[in-house]
């Protein structure tokens, strides 16, 4: 249960959050300062770089598209900070109190949504756009010392959906308010609130442009940023009142699917001639016709159930060309600008029901194929028929990697939505800005260039359907705290510390990287050569571009260690004492599983002896792996390391010992490497009717107490599974001995009692744990939101590139923070003394959330951050309607939930760990994020 609907933040609270967060944490709504972007073309001396849309000039031809990133002030602020300069406001229509089914966004892969216009009332939406307009002017000055009153950004409003509605009082008031905010009492009130707030600030020197002294020390004639009039910081009222009142000079018409051609023409004519706005008309990809849409999507491997009805009722292509030709003439006749907005989303049948309802709207990569095709056709046909190609504002699967080629065809501006809903969020806009800034683009579409763009897109793998699970998953409940996790490591059957060794290698420390791999993997050489890489299929990087080259990285580690003469460093030999004093384990046959089990046991301090009939250690495994055609020395090196670790081999056995022999020799447990029929008989194992042995899958223990490895379960063996079976056996033996107190309690084969590897750390006896590196979380954060092609070239180049590409998800996740368009999930920075593992903890802002569900799509756990993370509630009603742990300040009274229920369950009245951590988190919020509490009209100190 959450707040009934998302609630806009009152302007004074919003200002308080922006100023306090920036002063205390050098971020604004979670966008770190290092990601703030002021396009270089904003510099007045480079006006040739400035980009135009009708009569307005902006400093970059990109921004957030109409959608979830432009309905709240904080969203628009984030888009602006990340370089968005064309801000397409969310559509306002006469029905301004929509009840939408939730969740409504699924951007896991190609992107679907069910939400089409603002969920705010028209009055709320207008106020949000006013607040954003004022705040962007102010931030431009404070952050970049750009105090000029002519903005370097523009707001493009959007209205829908029929003429009657657009002419009605609600939409008309919106149009007129956005044309002239000076007529609005709400705007005047917001201006007063802003002036009052600014005048109450004791000093603003913490902003780069906030210090008057700094500014005045510049030479005005040499400083393009110097204010032209009186410095606004001397008179805030003069500055704020001087901000332009004509917020929108142009409008985009959103038409509902099924809107007849004459209705579209009538609305555009009305907007151009009577309202006298420069006008864009947003067209649907259904214009291509069902057959062609179906063909394009299925050629790219998509299996999408199209909605035939929308093709039947939507505008037809032949009508569209004539209609657009007439509208261009109408616009020219009245001296207004006219253009196309391509394209709307595509309605499709909901077949997987991840979203509610029968219909959903497709966007993202698949829409790119349709929209580029539509742009190419329309521009060619309009050029042929009328000799004029209109302005085409583009939206549909755009992102940092394709924005340059889009703009080079002369279409633009380009706006982005689905891409910003993926990990990295608004930071992806900054990537797009970096790609385009300082470049010149044609200002009218070139039909031939568009045709070639559309055709080449159809050949590119980036726009084809992907198989498999779309996002990295961890099949466990979402913890309240310390949730950061590396999906690669979770997916790895032996739980290798992938980000750890990638970092060590990237930092030029291959011996340490190898040592870290050896802590959890007996066969680094083998797995670097032939592992089937489940880790890479789970890699978060896929949500940006391509998976980190994890197996290749392991191969590089082994190679680099070998070349530096460190390749044969022995695994850590167990010291005598503790677990070493336990009885030895007998392992029968030197198959992959048996060697693996022995290796893990020895590393945990339990002696292990392998009996093998062949006379060479690797002979049996070579037979197992014959189908892989290994060519190098990987196996030999791996086995040499295993032997060096302390595993004992008794080779060339003419007869394998039976149970009695082993008992007599003092062996405590027996491991069979695989289901060898002779050995199964010899140890009297029970069999299923199909002849396979009965074995408990997690512990690999048979009913008569023998442990059975996974050799022989597939042909060729999935080697990582077989190695993992050896690891599970070692963990089960350790657990059993621990229960019988024959092993020191801290001995650990990296296996939790719940059956999952907990990180593969071996901490037995006096051995020191082989820990991964401990990176600085703030440095890791700088890698997030960046696109990067897989590393190529020399080993060193690849190692460095892949290290930069690895997001170190176990150090920083924050996907729920990044993908939330509303910024309703907040990363709270913890201090080392707070007792948490992760550097940040997630706190959810209940009233900023519209339940869109996108954070749950990307959270790797089986959980919903917006329903399960510690929550700040705006009022008592919302707090009491929820069960989620959280806090609310109600008229100075603190309502807190979280941990109290369990406070006494661990005996002796001792407050349990969770309750303590809730208290610590609340204290951290109170000390370092009190502006969040004050935003809700409360404060712990009140
Ligand atoms: S980005 Fe790095 S840590 Fe995250 S899943 Fe991929 S390899 Fe693992
Ligand atoms: S917190 Fe999650 S559900 Fe709520 S608005 Fe943000 S992404 Fe959507
Ligand atoms: S998405 Fe958010 S809640 Fe989920 S693991 Fe990442 S940081 Fe935690």
Short mmCIF file of N, CA and C and ligand atoms in Angstrom, two decimals, residues 820-822 824-825 844 849-855 866, ligand 2:
data_model
loop_
_atom_site.label_atom_id
_atom_site.label_comp_id
_atom_site.label_asym_id
_atom_site.label_seq_id
_atom_site.Cartn_x
_atom_site.Cartn_y
_atom_site.Cartn_z
N UNK A 820 14.53 5.16 -11.82
CA UNK A 820 13.28 5.81 -11.40
C UNK A 820 13.19 7.20 -12.03
N UNK A 821 12.24 7.41 -12.92
CA UNK A 821 12.14 8.74 -13.53
C UNK A 821 11.77 9.81 -12.52
N UNK A 822 11.13 9.42 -11.42
CA UNK A 822 10.65 10.40 -10.43
C UNK A 822 11.65 10.66 -9.32
N UNK A 824 12.29 8.67 -6.92
CA UNK A 824 11.60 8.28 -5.68
C UNK A 824 12.40 7.26 -4.87
N UNK A 825 13.51 6.78 -5.39
CA UNK A 825 14.40 5.93 -4.59
C UNK A 825 15.70 6.69 -4.37
N UNK A 844 13.02 4.80 0.11
CA UNK A 844 11.97 5.09 -0.88
C UNK A 844 11.11 6.25 -0.42
N UNK A 849 6.37 8.53 -5.77
CA UNK A 849 6.31 7.33 -6.60
C UNK A 849 4.93 7.20 -7.23
N UNK A 850 4.90 6.87 -8.51
CA UNK A 850 3.59 6.64 -9.14
C UNK A 850 3.36 5.17 -9.44
N UNK A 851 4.09 4.30 -8.74
CA UNK A 851 3.88 2.86 -8.88
C UNK A 851 4.14 2.35 -10.29
N UNK A 852 4.99 3.03 -11.03
CA UNK A 852 5.17 2.61 -12.43
C UNK A 852 5.78 1.22 -12.51
N UNK A 853 6.51 0.81 -11.49
CA UNK A 853 7.03 -0.55 -11.43
C UNK A 853 8.40 -0.74 -12.06
N UNK A 854 8.97 0.32 -12.62
CA UNK A 854 10.22 0.13 -13.37
C UNK A 854 11.38 -0.30 -12.48
N UNK A 855 11.40 0.15 -11.23
CA UNK A 855 12.52 -0.25 -10.37
C UNK A 855 12.47 -1.75 -10.07
N UNK A 866 10.15 -0.41 -4.59
CA UNK A 866 9.15 0.62 -4.24
C UNK A 866 8.12 0.12 -3.25
S1 LIG B 2 10.11 4.11 -7.20
FE1 LIG B 2 9.90 2.52 -8.73
S2 LIG B 2 7.70 2.28 -9.01
FE2 LIG B 2 8.03 4.24 -7.99
S3 LIG B 2 8.12 5.74 -9.64
FE3 LIG B 2 10.20 5.10 -9.21
S4 LIG B 2 10.63 3.42 -10.65
FE4 LIG B 2 8.40 3.74 -10.58
#
